[in-house]
CSV table of C-alpha atoms in Angstrom, one decimal:
chain,number,residue,atom,x,y,z
A,1482,MET,CA,72.2,-183.4,72.4
A,1483,ARG,CA,75.5,-185.5,72.0
A,1484,SER,CA,75.5,-185.2,68.1
A,1485,ILE,CA,75.3,-181.4,68.3
A,1486,ASN,CA,78.2,-181.3,70.9
A,1487,LYS,CA,80.2,-183.6,68.5
A,1488,VAL,CA,79.5,-181.2,65.4
A,1489,LEU,CA,80.7,-178.1,67.6
A,1490,LYS,CA,83.8,-180.1,68.6
A,1491,GLU,CA,84.6,-180.9,65.0
A,1492,ILE,CA,84.1,-177.3,63.9
A,1493,LYS,CA,86.5,-176.3,66.7
A,1494,GLU,CA,89.2,-178.8,65.5
A,1495,VAL,CA,88.9,-178.0,61.8
A,1496,ALA,CA,88.2,-174.3,61.7
A,1497,SER,CA,89.5,-173.3,65.3
A,1498,VAL,CA,86.1,-171.7,65.8
A,1499,ASP,CA,84.3,-171.8,69.2
A,1500,VAL,CA,80.6,-172.1,68.9
A,1501,ALA,CA,77.9,-172.0,71.7
A,1502,LEU,CA,74.3,-172.4,71.3
A,1503,TYR,CA,71.5,-170.7,73.6
A,1504,SER,CA,67.7,-171.2,73.5
A,1505,LEU,CA,65.8,-167.9,73.1
A,1506,ASP,CA,65.1,-167.6,76.6
A,1507,ASN,CA,68.6,-168.8,77.7
A,1508,SER,CA,67.1,-171.8,79.5
A,1509,ILE,CA,69.1,-174.3,77.4
A,1510,THR,CA,72.8,-173.8,76.6
A,1511,ILE,CA,75.2,-176.1,74.7
A,1512,ASN,CA,78.9,-175.7,74.8
A,1513,ALA,CA,78.3,-172.3,76.4
A,1514,SER,CA,81.1,-170.1,78.0
A,1515,GLY,CA,81.4,-166.4,78.8
A,1516,GLU,CA,78.5,-164.1,78.6
A,1517,ALA,CA,75.1,-165.1,77.2
A,1518,PRO,CA,73.3,-163.1,74.5
A,1519,SER,CA,71.9,-159.8,75.6
A,1520,GLN,CA,68.3,-159.0,75.5
A,1521,TYR,CA,69.0,-156.7,72.5
A,1522,ILE,CA,70.4,-159.6,70.6
A,1523,ILE,CA,67.5,-161.9,71.5
A,1524,GLU,CA,65.0,-159.5,70.3
A,1525,ASN,CA,66.5,-158.3,67.2
A,1526,LEU,CA,68.2,-161.4,65.7
A,1527,SER,CA,66.5,-162.7,62.6
A,1528,LYS,CA,68.2,-163.7,59.4
A,1529,GLU,CA,71.0,-161.2,59.9
A,1530,VAL,CA,74.5,-161.7,61.7
A,1531,ARG,CA,75.0,-159.3,64.5
A,1532,TYR,CA,78.0,-158.6,66.5
A,1533,GLU,CA,78.3,-157.4,70.2
A,1534,ASN,CA,81.3,-157.1,72.6
A,1535,GLY,CA,83.6,-158.9,70.0
A,1536,ASN,CA,81.2,-161.9,69.5
A,1537,THR,CA,79.4,-163.0,66.4
A,1538,TYR,CA,75.7,-164.0,67.0
A,1539,PHE,CA,73.2,-165.7,64.3
A,1540,LEU,CA,70.1,-167.7,64.4
A,1541,VAL,CA,70.2,-171.5,63.8
A,1542,ARG,CA,67.4,-174.1,64.0
A,1543,ILE,CA,67.5,-177.6,65.4
A,1544,ASN,CA,64.6,-179.7,64.7
A,1545,SER,CA,62.8,-176.3,63.6
A,1546,VAL,CA,63.4,-174.8,67.1
A,1547,PRO,CA,65.5,-171.5,66.8
A,1548,TYR,CA,68.6,-171.1,68.9
A,1549,ILE,CA,71.1,-168.2,69.1
A,1550,ALA,CA,74.6,-169.3,68.0
A,1551,LYS,CA,77.4,-167.4,69.4
A,1552,ILE,CA,81.0,-167.4,67.9
A,1553,THR,CA,83.8,-166.1,70.2
A,1554,GLY,CA,85.3,-163.4,68.1
A,1555,GLU,CA,84.1,-161.6,65.0
A,1556,GLU,CA,83.7,-163.8,62.0
A,1557,SER,CA,82.3,-163.1,58.6
A,1558,PRO,CA,78.6,-163.6,57.6
A,1559,THR,CA,79.7,-166.5,55.2
A,1560,VAL,CA,81.2,-168.4,58.1
A,1561,ALA,CA,78.2,-168.0,60.3
A,1562,ILE,CA,76.0,-169.3,57.4
A,1563,LEU,CA,78.2,-172.4,56.8
A,1564,ILE,CA,78.1,-173.2,60.5
A,1565,ALA,CA,74.2,-172.5,60.7
A,1566,GLN,CA,73.9,-175.1,57.9
A,1567,LEU,CA,76.0,-177.8,59.6
A,1568,ILE,CA,74.1,-177.4,62.6
A,1569,LYS,CA,70.6,-177.5,60.9
A,1570,ASN,CA,71.5,-180.8,59.2
A,1571,VAL,CA,71.9,-182.5,62.6
A,1572,GLU,CA,69.1,-184.3,64.2
A,1573,ALA,CA,69.7,-183.2,67.8
A,1574,GLU,CA,67.3,-185.8,69.1
A,1575,ASP,CA,65.5,-188.9,68.0
A,1576,PHE,CA,62.1,-188.1,66.7
A,1577,ASP,CA,60.3,-190.1,69.3
A,1578,SER,CA,61.9,-188.2,72.0
A,1579,LEU,CA,60.6,-184.8,70.6
A,1580,SER,CA,58.0,-183.0,72.7
A,1581,ASP,CA,54.5,-183.1,71.3
A,1582,GLU,CA,54.7,-179.4,70.3
A,1583,ASN,CA,57.9,-180.0,68.3
A,1584,LYS,CA,56.3,-182.9,66.5
A,1585,LEU,CA,53.5,-180.8,65.6
A,1586,ARG,CA,55.7,-178.0,64.6
A,1587,LYS,CA,57.5,-180.2,62.2
A,1588,LEU,CA,54.1,-181.3,60.8
A,1589,LEU,CA,53.0,-177.8,60.1
A,1590,LEU,CA,56.3,-176.9,58.5
A,1591,GLY,CA,56.0,-179.9,56.0
A,1592,GLU,CA,59.1,-181.7,57.5
A,1593,LEU,CA,57.5,-185.1,58.2
A,1594,SER,CA,57.2,-188.1,56.0
A,1595,GLU,CA,53.8,-189.7,55.5
A,1596,ILE,CA,55.0,-192.5,58.0
A,1597,ARG,CA,55.8,-189.9,60.6
A,1598,GLN,CA,52.5,-188.0,60.1
A,1599,HIS,CA,50.7,-191.1,60.7
A,1600,ALA,CA,52.7,-191.9,63.7
A,1601,ILE,CA,51.5,-188.6,65.4
A,1602,LYS,CA,47.8,-188.7,64.4
A,1603,HIS,CA,47.1,-189.6,68.1
A,1604,LEU,CA,48.1,-186.1,69.1
A,1605,TRP,CA,45.1,-184.8,67.2
A,1606,LYS,CA,42.1,-184.5,69.6
A,1607,ASN,CA,38.9,-185.5,67.7
A,1608,THR,CA,37.1,-182.1,68.1
A,1609,ASP,CA,36.5,-178.9,66.3
A,1610,TYR,CA,38.9,-175.8,66.5
A,1611,PHE,CA,38.8,-172.3,65.8
A,1612,THR,CA,42.2,-171.8,64.2
A,1613,LEU,CA,44.4,-168.6,64.4
A,1614,GLY,CA,47.8,-167.6,63.3
A,1615,LEU,CA,49.3,-165.1,66.0
A,1616,ILE,CA,52.1,-162.9,65.0
A,1617,THR,CA,54.3,-160.8,67.1
A,1618,ASP,CA,57.3,-158.6,66.6
A,1619,SER,CA,59.7,-160.4,68.8
A,1620,TYR,CA,60.2,-163.6,70.7
A,1621,ALA,CA,59.8,-161.8,74.0
A,1622,LYS,CA,56.4,-160.5,73.0
A,1623,GLN,CA,55.5,-164.1,72.0
A,1624,THR,CA,56.5,-165.5,75.3
A,1625,GLU,CA,54.2,-162.9,76.9
A,1626,LEU,CA,51.4,-164.0,74.6
A,1627,GLU,CA,52.0,-167.6,75.4
A,1628,ASN,CA,51.8,-167.0,79.1
A,1629,PHE,CA,48.5,-165.1,78.7
A,1630,LEU,CA,47.0,-167.9,76.5
A,1631,ASP,CA,47.9,-170.4,79.2
A,1632,THR,CA,45.7,-168.6,81.6
A,1633,ILE,CA,42.7,-168.7,79.1
A,1634,ARG,CA,43.1,-171.9,77.4
A,1635,ASP,CA,41.0,-175.0,77.4
A,1636,LYS,CA,42.8,-178.4,78.2
A,1637,SER,CA,41.8,-179.5,74.7
A,1638,ASP,CA,43.4,-176.4,73.1
A,1639,ILE,CA,46.6,-176.7,71.0
A,1640,ILE,CA,49.4,-174.0,70.8
A,1641,VAL,CA,52.4,-174.5,68.5
A,1642,LYS,CA,55.2,-171.9,68.2
A,1643,VAL,CA,56.3,-172.3,64.8
A,1644,ASP,CA,59.0,-169.8,64.9
A,1645,GLU,CA,60.2,-166.9,67.3
A,1646,LYS,CA,57.4,-164.7,66.0
A,1647,PHE,CA,54.6,-167.0,64.6
A,1648,MET,CA,52.3,-169.1,66.7
A,1649,MET,CA,49.4,-171.1,65.8
A,1650,TYR,CA,46.5,-171.4,68.2
A,1651,TYR,CA,43.8,-173.9,67.9
A,1652,ARG,CA,40.8,-173.1,70.3
A,1653,LYS,CA,38.2,-175.8,71.1
A,1654,VAL,CA,34.9,-174.8,69.5
A,1655,SER,CA,32.2,-173.8,72.0
A,1656,GLY,CA,29.0,-171.9,72.3
A,1657,GLU,CA,30.8,-169.0,73.8
A,1658,TYR,CA,31.8,-167.7,70.4
A,1659,SER,CA,29.7,-167.6,67.3
A,1660,ASN,CA,32.5,-168.2,64.8
A,1661,THR,CA,36.4,-168.0,64.5
A,1662,GLU,CA,36.2,-164.3,63.6
A,1663,ASP,CA,34.2,-163.6,66.7
A,1664,PHE,CA,36.8,-165.4,68.8
A,1665,ALA,CA,39.7,-163.7,67.1
A,1666,ASN,CA,38.2,-160.1,67.6
A,1667,ILE,CA,37.6,-161.0,71.3
A,1668,LEU,CA,41.0,-162.4,71.8
A,1669,TYR,CA,42.6,-159.5,70.0
A,1670,GLU,CA,40.9,-157.0,72.4
A,1671,ASN,CA,41.7,-159.0,75.5
A,1672,VAL,CA,45.5,-159.0,74.3
A,1673,LYS,CA,45.6,-155.4,73.7
A,1674,GLU,CA,44.0,-154.6,76.9
A,1675,GLU,CA,46.0,-156.9,79.1
A,1676,LEU,CA,49.5,-157.0,77.3
A,1677,ARG,CA,49.6,-153.9,75.1
A,1678,ILE,CA,51.7,-155.5,72.6
A,1679,ASP,CA,51.6,-155.4,68.8
A,1680,LEU,CA,49.7,-158.4,67.6
A,1681,LYS,CA,48.6,-159.5,64.1
A,1682,VAL,CA,45.9,-162.2,63.8
A,1683,ALA,CA,45.4,-164.5,60.7
A,1684,VAL,CA,42.2,-166.1,60.8
A,1685,VAL,CA,42.2,-169.6,59.2
A,1686,GLY,CA,38.8,-170.6,60.2
A,1687,GLU,CA,37.3,-173.7,61.8
A,1688,ILE,CA,38.9,-177.1,61.2
A,1689,ASN,CA,38.0,-180.5,62.4
A,1690,THR,CA,40.2,-183.1,60.6
A,1691,PHE,CA,43.9,-183.9,61.0
A,1692,GLU,CA,44.3,-183.1,57.3
A,1693,ASP,CA,42.9,-179.5,57.9
A,1694,PHE,CA,45.3,-179.1,60.8
A,1695,SER,CA,48.5,-180.1,58.8
A,1696,GLU,CA,47.4,-177.5,56.1
A,1697,SER,CA,46.3,-174.8,58.7
A,1698,TYR,CA,49.8,-173.1,59.0
A,1699,VAL,CA,50.1,-172.8,55.2
A,1700,LYS,CA,46.7,-170.9,55.2
A,1701,ALA,CA,47.8,-168.8,58.1
A,1702,ILE,CA,51.0,-167.8,56.4
A,1703,GLU,CA,49.2,-167.1,53.1
A,1704,THR,CA,46.5,-165.0,55.0
A,1705,TYR,CA,49.5,-162.8,56.7
A,1706,GLU,CA,51.4,-162.4,53.4
A,1707,LEU,CA,48.2,-161.2,51.6
A,1708,GLY,CA,47.1,-159.2,54.7
A,1709,LYS,CA,50.4,-157.3,54.6
A,1710,ILE,CA,49.8,-156.3,50.9
A,1711,PHE,CA,46.2,-155.7,50.8
A,1712,ALA,CA,45.2,-154.6,54.2
A,1713,PRO,CA,48.4,-153.4,56.0
A,1714,THR,CA,46.5,-151.1,58.4
A,1715,VAL,CA,44.4,-153.9,59.8
A,1716,ASN,CA,45.2,-156.1,62.6
A,1717,ILE,CA,42.9,-159.1,62.1
A,1718,TRP,CA,43.0,-160.7,58.6
A,1719,VAL,CA,40.5,-163.5,57.5
A,1720,HIS,CA,41.6,-166.0,55.0
A,1721,ARG,CA,38.4,-166.3,53.1
A,1722,ASN,CA,38.3,-162.5,52.6
A,1723,PHE,CA,41.4,-162.8,50.3
A,1724,ALA,CA,40.0,-165.0,47.8
A,1725,ILE,CA,39.6,-162.2,45.0
A,1726,PRO,CA,43.0,-160.6,45.8
A,1727,LYS,CA,44.6,-164.0,45.6
A,1728,LEU,CA,42.9,-164.7,42.2
A,1729,LEU,CA,43.8,-161.5,40.8
A,1730,THR,CA,47.5,-161.9,41.8
A,1731,TYR,CA,47.5,-164.6,39.2
A,1732,ALA,CA,45.5,-162.9,36.6
A,1733,ASP,CA,46.9,-161.4,33.3
A,1734,LYS,CA,48.3,-158.1,34.2
A,1735,LYS,CA,47.6,-156.5,30.8
A,1736,LEU,CA,43.9,-157.5,31.3
A,1737,LEU,CA,43.8,-155.9,34.8
A,1738,LYS,CA,45.3,-152.9,33.4
A,1739,SER,CA,42.8,-152.4,30.7
A,1740,THR,CA,40.0,-153.2,33.1
A,1741,LEU,CA,41.3,-150.5,35.5
A,1742,ASP,CA,41.4,-148.0,32.6
A,1743,SER,CA,37.8,-148.7,31.7
A,1744,ILE,CA,36.2,-148.3,35.1
A,1745,VAL,CA,38.3,-145.5,36.7
A,1746,LYS,CA,37.1,-141.9,35.8
A,1747,GLU,CA,40.0,-139.8,34.3
A,1748,GLY,CA,41.6,-137.7,36.8
A,1749,SER,CA,40.2,-139.5,40.0
A,1750,GLU,CA,43.4,-141.5,40.7
A,1751,ASN,CA,44.4,-139.2,43.5
A,1752,VAL,CA,41.5,-140.6,45.6
A,1753,TRP,CA,43.2,-143.9,45.8
A,1754,GLU,CA,46.4,-141.9,46.8
A,1755,ASP,CA,44.8,-140.1,49.7
A,1756,ASP,CA,45.4,-142.0,52.8
A,1757,GLU,CA,42.5,-140.4,54.7
A,1758,LEU,CA,40.1,-141.0,52.1
A,1759,MET,CA,41.3,-144.5,51.6
A,1760,THR,CA,41.2,-145.2,55.4
A,1761,THR,CA,37.6,-144.0,55.4
A,1762,ALA,CA,36.5,-145.9,52.4
A,1763,GLU,CA,38.1,-149.2,53.7
A,1764,ALA,CA,36.5,-148.8,57.1
A,1765,PHE,CA,33.1,-148.1,55.6
A,1766,ILE,CA,33.3,-151.0,53.5
A,1767,SER,CA,34.5,-153.2,56.2
A,1768,ASN,CA,31.7,-152.1,58.6
A,1769,SER,CA,28.9,-153.2,56.0
A,1770,LEU,CA,28.3,-149.7,54.9
A,1771,ASN,CA,27.1,-148.7,58.2
A,1772,ILE,CA,27.5,-144.9,59.0
A,1773,SER,CA,27.3,-145.0,62.6
A,1774,GLU,CA,29.6,-148.0,63.2
A,1775,THR,CA,32.2,-146.5,60.8
A,1776,SER,CA,32.1,-143.1,62.6
A,1777,ARG,CA,32.7,-145.0,65.9
A,1778,VAL,CA,35.5,-147.0,64.7
A,1779,LEU,CA,37.3,-144.1,63.0
A,1780,TYR,CA,36.6,-141.7,66.0
A,1781,ILE,CA,35.1,-139.1,63.7
A,1782,HIS,CA,31.8,-137.2,63.6
A,1783,ARG,CA,29.0,-138.5,61.5
A,1784,ASN,CA,29.1,-135.3,59.4
A,1785,THR,CA,32.7,-135.7,58.7
A,1786,LEU,CA,32.2,-139.2,57.4
A,1787,MET,CA,29.4,-138.0,55.1
A,1788,TYR,CA,31.6,-135.2,53.8
A,1789,ARG,CA,34.4,-137.7,52.9
A,1790,LEU,CA,32.0,-140.1,51.2
A,1791,ASP,CA,30.5,-137.3,49.3
A,1792,LYS,CA,34.1,-136.2,48.1
A,1793,ILE,CA,34.9,-139.9,47.0
A,1794,GLU,CA,31.7,-139.9,45.0
A,1795,ARG,CA,32.2,-136.5,43.6
A,1796,GLU,CA,35.8,-137.3,42.3
A,1797,THR,CA,35.3,-141.1,41.3
A,1798,GLY,CA,31.7,-141.3,40.5
A,1799,TYR,CA,31.2,-144.1,42.9
A,1800,ASN,CA,28.7,-143.7,45.8
A,1801,LEU,CA,30.0,-146.0,48.4
A,1802,ARG,CA,26.7,-146.0,50.3
A,1803,VAL,CA,25.3,-148.0,47.3
A,1804,PHE,CA,26.4,-151.7,47.5
A,1805,ASP,CA,27.2,-152.2,43.8
A,1806,ASP,CA,29.4,-149.0,43.8
A,1807,ALA,CA,31.2,-150.1,47.0
A,1808,VAL,CA,32.0,-153.5,45.3
A,1809,VAL,CA,33.5,-151.9,42.2
A,1810,PHE,CA,35.5,-149.3,44.3
A,1811,LYS,CA,37.0,-152.2,46.4
A,1812,PHE,CA,37.6,-154.2,43.2
A,1813,ILE,CA,39.7,-151.2,41.8
A,1814,THR,CA,41.6,-150.8,45.0
A,1815,VAL,CA,42.5,-154.6,44.9
A,1816,ILE,CA,43.5,-154.3,41.1
A,1817,ARG,CA,45.7,-151.1,41.8
A,1818,THR,CA,47.4,-153.0,44.7
A,1819,VAL,CA,48.1,-156.0,42.5
A,1820,LEU,CA,49.6,-153.8,39.7
A,1821,LYS,CA,51.6,-151.8,42.0
A,1822,LYS,CA,53.2,-154.8,43.5
A,1823,GLU,CA,54.3,-155.8,40.1
A,1824,GLU,CA,56.0,-152.6,39.3
C-alpha cells in the first residue's frame, strides 16, 4: 500500500495531521502508532466522526473496503471528510492484485468498467444460485455470521461483504431446498438459534447468469429499503412481494388519495393506527388467511384471533377471511404507507 502511505505522508507534511488506518478487525494497520480503535468505536462508527481519548475516528474506504481512520488529536468533521475523500481517491492496489471478493464487491457496487467486468467473468461459476442479502447491525455481528456461513457453505457458494453490515450470499441451488424463500427461512432460523443476532434477510431470488449476478446487489438493496418502509416488523423480505408497493411509490399521489377516500369506510382509520390489529392482519394475510398457522405465529389463542378479525370487519367492512377483502385491505395499507412517507 505504498501509494496510501505516500498520501498519509503528504497530509502530515502539508496539514501537520497524523493519520493512521486500521481494518475493522485490526488485522491490517497503516501508519499506525499508539492505541488501536476500541471495540466501541469499531461497532458504532458509520458516517459520523467520533472522538475517544483525545483522538478523532472516522470511516474511509479503499477499493470499497472499509477502514477506520484515526487522527491523533481532535479535529473538526470537515477535516475528517476532506482526508476521507483524499484516501478514497487513491487506488491502494492494482486491480489485478485484488482478492476475488474485492473484485466482486466492486462489480456489485457498479465500480467496474465494461472491460474489467469482462475480465472477471471467469469468477462466475456456471451454476444456479439462491441469492440473499444478509444485513446485520454491526461489523462484529457480520463477522460472526460469516464464520457461521463458512461452516455450512458449499465450495461453489459465493460470499461478498459489500460493507460492514451488508453481505451478499449466493447459495448453490440443490434439491435440499424448494426455492430461495425456503432456504432463507431455514437459514434465518438456524442463525437465530446458533448466534442469537439480529438479522434481516433480503430475498433476491434465483439467479443463473453473470448479468443477474451483477444486478443482484441493487435488487437486494431495493428489497431492504422497501422492506423497512412497508414491512418494518418483518425479518425476511422477498423482492417480488414489493412489486405493488414499488409501483404505487411512483403513482400520482392525488389519485392515490382519492382512491383511498373511496374505499375506506368513514371513521375506520383508527384500525390502521392500531398496532395490535395491524400486526394481526399482516400476519393473517402473510400466512395465506390460515387461522391455525396465524395463531401459532402470533402465539395467541384461536378465539383471540377470531375476535380481532371480527373487530377489523366490524370497523372497516372488510372480512379478511375472504380473499378479495384481504387484497383490498392490504392495498389500502400500502397506499396509506406511501402517502405517509410523502408527508
